[in-house]
PDB file of C-alpha atoms in Angstrom:
ATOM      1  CA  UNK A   1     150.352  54.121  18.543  1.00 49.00           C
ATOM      2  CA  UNK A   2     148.277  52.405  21.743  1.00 42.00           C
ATOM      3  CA  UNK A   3     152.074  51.877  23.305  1.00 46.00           C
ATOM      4  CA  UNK A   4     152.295  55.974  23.034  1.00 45.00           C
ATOM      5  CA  UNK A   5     149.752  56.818  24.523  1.00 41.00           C
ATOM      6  CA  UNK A   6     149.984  54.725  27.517  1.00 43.00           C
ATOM      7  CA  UNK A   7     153.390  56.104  27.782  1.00 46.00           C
ATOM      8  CA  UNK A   8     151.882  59.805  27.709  1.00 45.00           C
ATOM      9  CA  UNK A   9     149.288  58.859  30.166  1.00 43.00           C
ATOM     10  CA  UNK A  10     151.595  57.384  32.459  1.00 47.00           C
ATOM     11  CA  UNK A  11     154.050  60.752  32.290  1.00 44.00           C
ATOM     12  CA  UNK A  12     151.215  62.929  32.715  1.00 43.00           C
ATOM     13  CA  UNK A  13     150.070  60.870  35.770  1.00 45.00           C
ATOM     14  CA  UNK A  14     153.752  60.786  37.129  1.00 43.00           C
ATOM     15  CA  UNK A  15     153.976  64.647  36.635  1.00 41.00           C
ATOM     16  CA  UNK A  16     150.901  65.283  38.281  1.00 39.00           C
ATOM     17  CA  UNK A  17     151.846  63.166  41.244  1.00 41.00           C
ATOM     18  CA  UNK A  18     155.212  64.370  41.266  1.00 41.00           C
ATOM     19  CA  UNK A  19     153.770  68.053  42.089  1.00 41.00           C
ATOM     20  CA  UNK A  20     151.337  67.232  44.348  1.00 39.00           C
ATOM     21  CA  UNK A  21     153.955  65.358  46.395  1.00 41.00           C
ATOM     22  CA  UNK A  22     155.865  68.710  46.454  1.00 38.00           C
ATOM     23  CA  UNK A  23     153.255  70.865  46.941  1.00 39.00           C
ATOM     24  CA  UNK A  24     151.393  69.663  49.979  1.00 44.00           C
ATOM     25  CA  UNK A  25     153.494  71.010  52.947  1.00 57.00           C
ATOM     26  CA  UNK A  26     152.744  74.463  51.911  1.00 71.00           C
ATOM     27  CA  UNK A  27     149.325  75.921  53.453  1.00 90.00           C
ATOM     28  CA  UNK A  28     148.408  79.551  52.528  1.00 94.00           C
ATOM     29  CA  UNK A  29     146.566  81.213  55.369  1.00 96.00           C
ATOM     30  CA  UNK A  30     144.365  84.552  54.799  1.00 96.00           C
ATOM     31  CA  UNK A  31     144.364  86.322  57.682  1.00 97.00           C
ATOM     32  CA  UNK A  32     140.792  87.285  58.344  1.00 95.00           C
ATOM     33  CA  UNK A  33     139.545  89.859  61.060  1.00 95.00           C
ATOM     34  CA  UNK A  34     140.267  88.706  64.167  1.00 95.00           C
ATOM     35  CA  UNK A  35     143.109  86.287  63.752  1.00 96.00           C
ATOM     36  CA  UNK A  36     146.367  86.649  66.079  1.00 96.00           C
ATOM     37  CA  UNK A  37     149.351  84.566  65.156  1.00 96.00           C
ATOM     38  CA  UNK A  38     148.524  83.156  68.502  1.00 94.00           C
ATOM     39  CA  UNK A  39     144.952  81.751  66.828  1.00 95.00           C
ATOM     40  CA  UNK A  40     146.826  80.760  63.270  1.00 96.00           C
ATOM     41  CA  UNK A  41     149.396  78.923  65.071  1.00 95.00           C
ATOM     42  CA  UNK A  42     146.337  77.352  67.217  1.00 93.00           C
ATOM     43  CA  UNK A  43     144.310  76.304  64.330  1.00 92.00           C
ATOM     44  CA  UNK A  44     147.137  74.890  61.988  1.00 93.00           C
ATOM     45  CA  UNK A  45     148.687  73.171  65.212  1.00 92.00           C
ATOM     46  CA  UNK A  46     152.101  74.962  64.772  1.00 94.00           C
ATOM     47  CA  UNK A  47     154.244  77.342  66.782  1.00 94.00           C
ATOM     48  CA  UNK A  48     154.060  80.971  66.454  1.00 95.00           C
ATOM     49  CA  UNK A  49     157.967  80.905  66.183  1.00 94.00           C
ATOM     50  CA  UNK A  50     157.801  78.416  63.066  1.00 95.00           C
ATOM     51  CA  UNK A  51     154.762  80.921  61.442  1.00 96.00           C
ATOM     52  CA  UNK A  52     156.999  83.992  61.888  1.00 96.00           C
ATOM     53  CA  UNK A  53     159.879  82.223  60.222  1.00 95.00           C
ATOM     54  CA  UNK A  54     158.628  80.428  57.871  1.00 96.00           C
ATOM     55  CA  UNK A  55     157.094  84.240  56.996  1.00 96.00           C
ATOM     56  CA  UNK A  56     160.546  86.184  57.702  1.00 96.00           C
ATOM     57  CA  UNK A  57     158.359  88.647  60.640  1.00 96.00           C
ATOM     58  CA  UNK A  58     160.312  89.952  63.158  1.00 95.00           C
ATOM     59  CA  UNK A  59     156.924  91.222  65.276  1.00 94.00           C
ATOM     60  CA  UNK A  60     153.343  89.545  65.847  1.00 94.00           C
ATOM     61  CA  UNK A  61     151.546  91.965  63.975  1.00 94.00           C
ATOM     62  CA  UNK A  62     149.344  90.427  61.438  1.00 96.00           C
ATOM     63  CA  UNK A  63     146.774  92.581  58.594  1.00 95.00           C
ATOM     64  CA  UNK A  64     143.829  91.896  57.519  1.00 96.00           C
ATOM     65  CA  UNK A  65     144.318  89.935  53.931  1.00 95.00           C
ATOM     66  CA  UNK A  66     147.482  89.307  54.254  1.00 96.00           C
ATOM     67  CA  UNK A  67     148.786  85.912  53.186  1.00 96.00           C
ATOM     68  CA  UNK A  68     150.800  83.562  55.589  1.00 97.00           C
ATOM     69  CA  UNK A  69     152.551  80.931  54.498  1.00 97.00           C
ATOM     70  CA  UNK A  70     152.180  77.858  57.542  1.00 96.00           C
ATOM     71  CA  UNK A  71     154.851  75.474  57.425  1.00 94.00           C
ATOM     72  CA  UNK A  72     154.119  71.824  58.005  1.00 92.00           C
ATOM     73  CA  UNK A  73     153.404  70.575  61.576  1.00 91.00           C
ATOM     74  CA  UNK A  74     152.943  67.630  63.006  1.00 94.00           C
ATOM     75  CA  UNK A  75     150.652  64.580  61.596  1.00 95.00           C
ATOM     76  CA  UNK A  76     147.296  64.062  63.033  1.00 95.00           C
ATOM     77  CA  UNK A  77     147.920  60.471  64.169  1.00 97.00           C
ATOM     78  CA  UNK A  78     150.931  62.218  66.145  1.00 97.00           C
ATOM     79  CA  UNK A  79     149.116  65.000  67.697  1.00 97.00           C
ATOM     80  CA  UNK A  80     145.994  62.125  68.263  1.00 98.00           C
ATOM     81  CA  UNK A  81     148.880  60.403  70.355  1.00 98.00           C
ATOM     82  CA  UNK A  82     150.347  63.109  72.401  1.00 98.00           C
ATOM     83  CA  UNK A  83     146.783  64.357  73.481  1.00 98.00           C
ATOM     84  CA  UNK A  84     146.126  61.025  74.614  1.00 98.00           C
ATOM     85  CA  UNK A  85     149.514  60.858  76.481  1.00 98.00           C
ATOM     86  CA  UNK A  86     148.689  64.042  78.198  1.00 98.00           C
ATOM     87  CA  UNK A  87     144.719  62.682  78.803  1.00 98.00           C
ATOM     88  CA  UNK A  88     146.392  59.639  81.021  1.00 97.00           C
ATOM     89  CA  UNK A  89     149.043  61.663  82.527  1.00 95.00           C
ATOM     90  CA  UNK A  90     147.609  64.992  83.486  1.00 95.00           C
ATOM     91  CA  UNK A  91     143.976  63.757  84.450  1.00 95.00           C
ATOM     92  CA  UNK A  92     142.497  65.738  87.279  1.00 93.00           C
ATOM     93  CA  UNK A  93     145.275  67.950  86.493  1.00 96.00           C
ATOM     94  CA  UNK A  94     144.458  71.859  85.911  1.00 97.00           C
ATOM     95  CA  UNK A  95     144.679  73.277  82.144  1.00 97.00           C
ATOM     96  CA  UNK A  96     147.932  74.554  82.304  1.00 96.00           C
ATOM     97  CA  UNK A  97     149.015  71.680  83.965  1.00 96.00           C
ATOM     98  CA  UNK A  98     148.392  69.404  80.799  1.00 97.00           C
ATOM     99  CA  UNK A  99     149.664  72.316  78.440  1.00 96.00           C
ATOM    100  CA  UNK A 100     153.132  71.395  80.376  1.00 96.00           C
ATOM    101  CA  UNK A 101     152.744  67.652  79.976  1.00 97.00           C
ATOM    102  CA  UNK A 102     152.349  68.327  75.874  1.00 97.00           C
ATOM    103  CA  UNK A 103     154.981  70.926  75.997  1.00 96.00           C
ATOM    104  CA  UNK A 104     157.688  68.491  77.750  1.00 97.00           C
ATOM    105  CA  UNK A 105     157.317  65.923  75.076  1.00 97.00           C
ATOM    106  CA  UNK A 106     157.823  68.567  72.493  1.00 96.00           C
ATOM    107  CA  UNK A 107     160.674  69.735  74.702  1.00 96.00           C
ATOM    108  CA  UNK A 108     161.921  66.418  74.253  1.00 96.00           C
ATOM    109  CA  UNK A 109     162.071  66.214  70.599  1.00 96.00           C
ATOM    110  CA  UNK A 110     163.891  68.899  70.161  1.00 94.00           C
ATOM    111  CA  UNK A 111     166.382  68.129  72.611  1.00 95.00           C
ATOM    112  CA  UNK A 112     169.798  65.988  71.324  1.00 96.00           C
ATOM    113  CA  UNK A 113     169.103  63.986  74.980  1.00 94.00           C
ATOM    114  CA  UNK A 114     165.557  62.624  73.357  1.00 96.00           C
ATOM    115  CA  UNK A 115     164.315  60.570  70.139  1.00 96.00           C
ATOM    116  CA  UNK A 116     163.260  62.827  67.323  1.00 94.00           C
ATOM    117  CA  UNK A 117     159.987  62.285  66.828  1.00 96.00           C
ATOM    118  CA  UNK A 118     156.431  62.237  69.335  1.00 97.00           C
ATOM    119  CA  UNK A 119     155.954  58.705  69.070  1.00 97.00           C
ATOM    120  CA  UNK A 120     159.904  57.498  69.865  1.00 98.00           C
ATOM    121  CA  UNK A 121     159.571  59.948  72.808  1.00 98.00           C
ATOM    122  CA  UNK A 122     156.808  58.782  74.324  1.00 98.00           C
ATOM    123  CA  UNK A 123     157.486  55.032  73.892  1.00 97.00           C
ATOM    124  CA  UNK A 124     161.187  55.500  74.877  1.00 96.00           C
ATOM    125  CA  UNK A 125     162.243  53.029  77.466  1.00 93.00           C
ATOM    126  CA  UNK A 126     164.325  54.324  80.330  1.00 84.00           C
ATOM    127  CA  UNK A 127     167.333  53.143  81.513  1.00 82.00           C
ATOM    128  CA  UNK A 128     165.871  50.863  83.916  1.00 82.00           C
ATOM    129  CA  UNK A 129     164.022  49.152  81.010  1.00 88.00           C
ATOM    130  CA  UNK A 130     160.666  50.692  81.672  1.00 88.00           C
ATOM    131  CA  UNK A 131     158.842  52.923  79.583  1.00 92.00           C
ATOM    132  CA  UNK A 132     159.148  56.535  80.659  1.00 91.00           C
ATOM    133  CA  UNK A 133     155.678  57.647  80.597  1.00 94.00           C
ATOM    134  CA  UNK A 134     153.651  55.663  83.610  1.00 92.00           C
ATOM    135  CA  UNK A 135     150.515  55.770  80.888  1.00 96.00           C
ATOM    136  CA  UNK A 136     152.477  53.445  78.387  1.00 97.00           C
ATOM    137  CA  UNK A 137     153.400  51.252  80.969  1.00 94.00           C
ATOM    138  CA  UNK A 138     149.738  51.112  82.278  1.00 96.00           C
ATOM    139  CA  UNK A 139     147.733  50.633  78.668  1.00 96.00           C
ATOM    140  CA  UNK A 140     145.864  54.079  79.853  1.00 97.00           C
ATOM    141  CA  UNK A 141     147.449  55.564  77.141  1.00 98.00           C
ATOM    142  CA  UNK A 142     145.306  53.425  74.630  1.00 97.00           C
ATOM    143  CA  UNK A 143     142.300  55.252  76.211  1.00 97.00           C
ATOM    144  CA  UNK A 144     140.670  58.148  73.812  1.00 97.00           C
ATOM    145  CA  UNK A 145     141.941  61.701  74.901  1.00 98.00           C
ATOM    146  CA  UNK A 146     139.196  64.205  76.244  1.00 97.00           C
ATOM    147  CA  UNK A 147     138.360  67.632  74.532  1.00 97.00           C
ATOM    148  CA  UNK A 148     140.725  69.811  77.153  1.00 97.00           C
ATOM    149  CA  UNK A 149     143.640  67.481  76.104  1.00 97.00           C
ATOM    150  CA  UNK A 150     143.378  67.985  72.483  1.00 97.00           C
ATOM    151  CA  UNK A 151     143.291  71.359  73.338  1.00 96.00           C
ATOM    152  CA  UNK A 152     146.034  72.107  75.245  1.00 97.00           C
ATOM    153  CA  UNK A 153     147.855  69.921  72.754  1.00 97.00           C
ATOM    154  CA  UNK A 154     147.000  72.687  70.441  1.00 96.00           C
ATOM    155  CA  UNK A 155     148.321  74.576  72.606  1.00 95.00           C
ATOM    156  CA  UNK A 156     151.442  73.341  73.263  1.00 96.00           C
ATOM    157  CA  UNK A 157     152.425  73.216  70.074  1.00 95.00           C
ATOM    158  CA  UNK A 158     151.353  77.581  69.400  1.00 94.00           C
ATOM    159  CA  UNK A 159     153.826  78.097  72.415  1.00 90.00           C
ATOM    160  CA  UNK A 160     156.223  75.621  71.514  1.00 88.00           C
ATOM    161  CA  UNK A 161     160.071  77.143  71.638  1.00 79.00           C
ATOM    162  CA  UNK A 162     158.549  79.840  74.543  1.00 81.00           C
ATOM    163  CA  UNK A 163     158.737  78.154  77.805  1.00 81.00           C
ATOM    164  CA  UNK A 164     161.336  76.916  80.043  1.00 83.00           C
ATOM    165  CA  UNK A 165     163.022  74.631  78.548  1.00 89.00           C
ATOM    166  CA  UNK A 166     161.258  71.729  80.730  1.00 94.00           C
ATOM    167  CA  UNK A 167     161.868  67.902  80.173  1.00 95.00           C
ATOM    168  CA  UNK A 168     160.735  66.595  82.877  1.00 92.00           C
ATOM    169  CA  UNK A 169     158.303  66.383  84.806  1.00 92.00           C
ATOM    170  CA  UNK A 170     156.487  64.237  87.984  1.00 87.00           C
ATOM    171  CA  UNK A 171     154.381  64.311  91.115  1.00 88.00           C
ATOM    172  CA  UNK A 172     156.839  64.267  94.504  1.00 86.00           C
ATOM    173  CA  UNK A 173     154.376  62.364  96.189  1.00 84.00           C
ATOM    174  CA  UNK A 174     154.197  59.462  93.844  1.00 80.00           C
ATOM    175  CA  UNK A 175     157.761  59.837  92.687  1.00 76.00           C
ATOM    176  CA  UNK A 176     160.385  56.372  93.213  1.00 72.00           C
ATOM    177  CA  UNK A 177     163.199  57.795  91.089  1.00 73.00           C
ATOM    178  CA  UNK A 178     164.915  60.243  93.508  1.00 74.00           C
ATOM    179  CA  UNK A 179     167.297  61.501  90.900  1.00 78.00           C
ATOM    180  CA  UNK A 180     164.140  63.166  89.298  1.00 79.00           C
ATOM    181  CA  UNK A 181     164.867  65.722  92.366  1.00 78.00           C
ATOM    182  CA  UNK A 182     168.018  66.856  91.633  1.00 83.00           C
ATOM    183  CA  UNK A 183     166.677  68.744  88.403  1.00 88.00           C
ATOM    184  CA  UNK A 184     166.469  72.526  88.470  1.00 90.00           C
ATOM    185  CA  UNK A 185     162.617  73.165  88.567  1.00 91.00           C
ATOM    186  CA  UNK A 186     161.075  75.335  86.341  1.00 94.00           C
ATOM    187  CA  UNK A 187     158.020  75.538  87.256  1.00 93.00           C
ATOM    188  CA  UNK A 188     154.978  73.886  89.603  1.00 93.00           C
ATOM    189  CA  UNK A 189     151.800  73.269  88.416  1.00 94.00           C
ATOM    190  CA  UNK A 190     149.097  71.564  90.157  1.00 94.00           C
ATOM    191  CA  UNK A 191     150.632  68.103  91.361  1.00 90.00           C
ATOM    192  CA  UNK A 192     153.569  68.410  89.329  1.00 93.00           C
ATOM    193  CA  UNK A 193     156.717  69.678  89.215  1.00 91.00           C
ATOM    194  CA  UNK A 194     158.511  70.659  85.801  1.00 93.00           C
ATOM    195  CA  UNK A 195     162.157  70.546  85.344  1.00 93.00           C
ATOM    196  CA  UNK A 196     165.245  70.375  82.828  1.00 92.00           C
TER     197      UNK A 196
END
C-alpha cells in the first residue's frame, strides 16, 4: 500500500514537472493602452518580427485587450553578457552607436559565417588566434554594463531582422586588420564604421 502511493506521488510530481517544462516558453501579453509592438518587443527583449510571427500579423497594429502570444527570447545571463560587450566596446560611443554594436552580434548569430549562440560569438577566436572582440581580449568585458547599454541591448533585439545586415564593425583610426576595409559599409556611426 505505502509502495503505491509513493509511486502515485512520484507520477503526479513527474506530470506536473513534465508540463511546466513545456509550458514555460509561452508568455501571454495583454496589450494595455499605450503599448506598440515596438514597446512589447522592448519589454519582453524580443524582435517585433518574432512577435508578429509568432502571432500570424501581417501589420503593427495592436488593440487594446488583445492577447499576444511572445515567443521565447534570449536568457538573461545572455542578454547580461551582450550589454556588457557593448558597455566595453561602444563606451563614449553615441546611443545608436551601441544599438549597432548589440545588433552586429545578433547579426552574427544568425548568420551561417558565425557561432549560433551570443556567448560563442562573442568569445569566438579569429583566425589569427585572438579573440574577436578587443573587450574579451582586454578583461573589460568582465566589467558591469551601464544603464544605456542594457538599453540599447533591448533595443537591439526589438529591431533585430530590420537593419542592414551588418557584421562588422571597427574604428579606422584604431584599426590593424586592413581587410576590415574592404567590406561594403553600411553605415557610420560615431567612431565606427558598420559593414557586412
Amino acid at each position: 500500500m505505502f509502495s503505491k502511493v509513493i509511486s502515485s506521488v512520484g507520477t503526479i510530481c513527474f506530470a506536473f514537472l513534465f508540463f511546466i517544462d513545456h509550458t514555460k516558453a509561452e508568455i501571454t501579453h495583454t496589450v494595455n493602452e499605450n503599448d506598440t509592438l515596438w514597446t512589447i518587443a522592448m519589454d519582453h527583449g524580443v524582435s517585433v518580427l518574432d512577435i508578429k510571427k509568432e502571432n500570424n500579423k501581417s501589420t503593427n497594429a495592436v488593440t487594446v485587450g488583445e492577447q499576444l502570444t511572445i515567443p521565447e527570447g534570449i536568457t538573461p545571463e545572455e542578454e547580461e553578457l551582450l550589454a556588457r560587450l557593448v558597455s566595453a566596446e561602444a563606451k563614449g560611443e553615441p546611443y545608436a552607436g551601441k544599438v549597432a554594436v548589440a545588433t552586429v552580434v545578433l547579426n552574427r548569430v544568425n548568420s551561417p559565417e558565425f557561432p549560433n549562440s551570443i556567448k560563442e560569438v562573442i568569445y569566438e577566436v579569429s583566425p589569427t588566434g585572438n579573440p574577436s572582440f578587443t573587450p574579451v581580449q582586454n578583461g573589460t568585458i568582465n566589467q558591469p554594463a551601464d544603464k544605456e547599454s542594457k538599453k540599447a541591448v533591448k533595443e537591439a533585439l526589438a529591431f533585430e531582422g530590420q537593419g542592414h545586415g551588418s557584421l562588422f564593425f571597427y574604428n579606422p583610426e584604431k584599426a590593424t586588420n586592413h581587410w576590415i576595409a574592404t567590406r561594403e559599409t553600411t553605415t557610420i556611426i560615431g567612431n565606427h564604421i558598420f559593414a557586412r
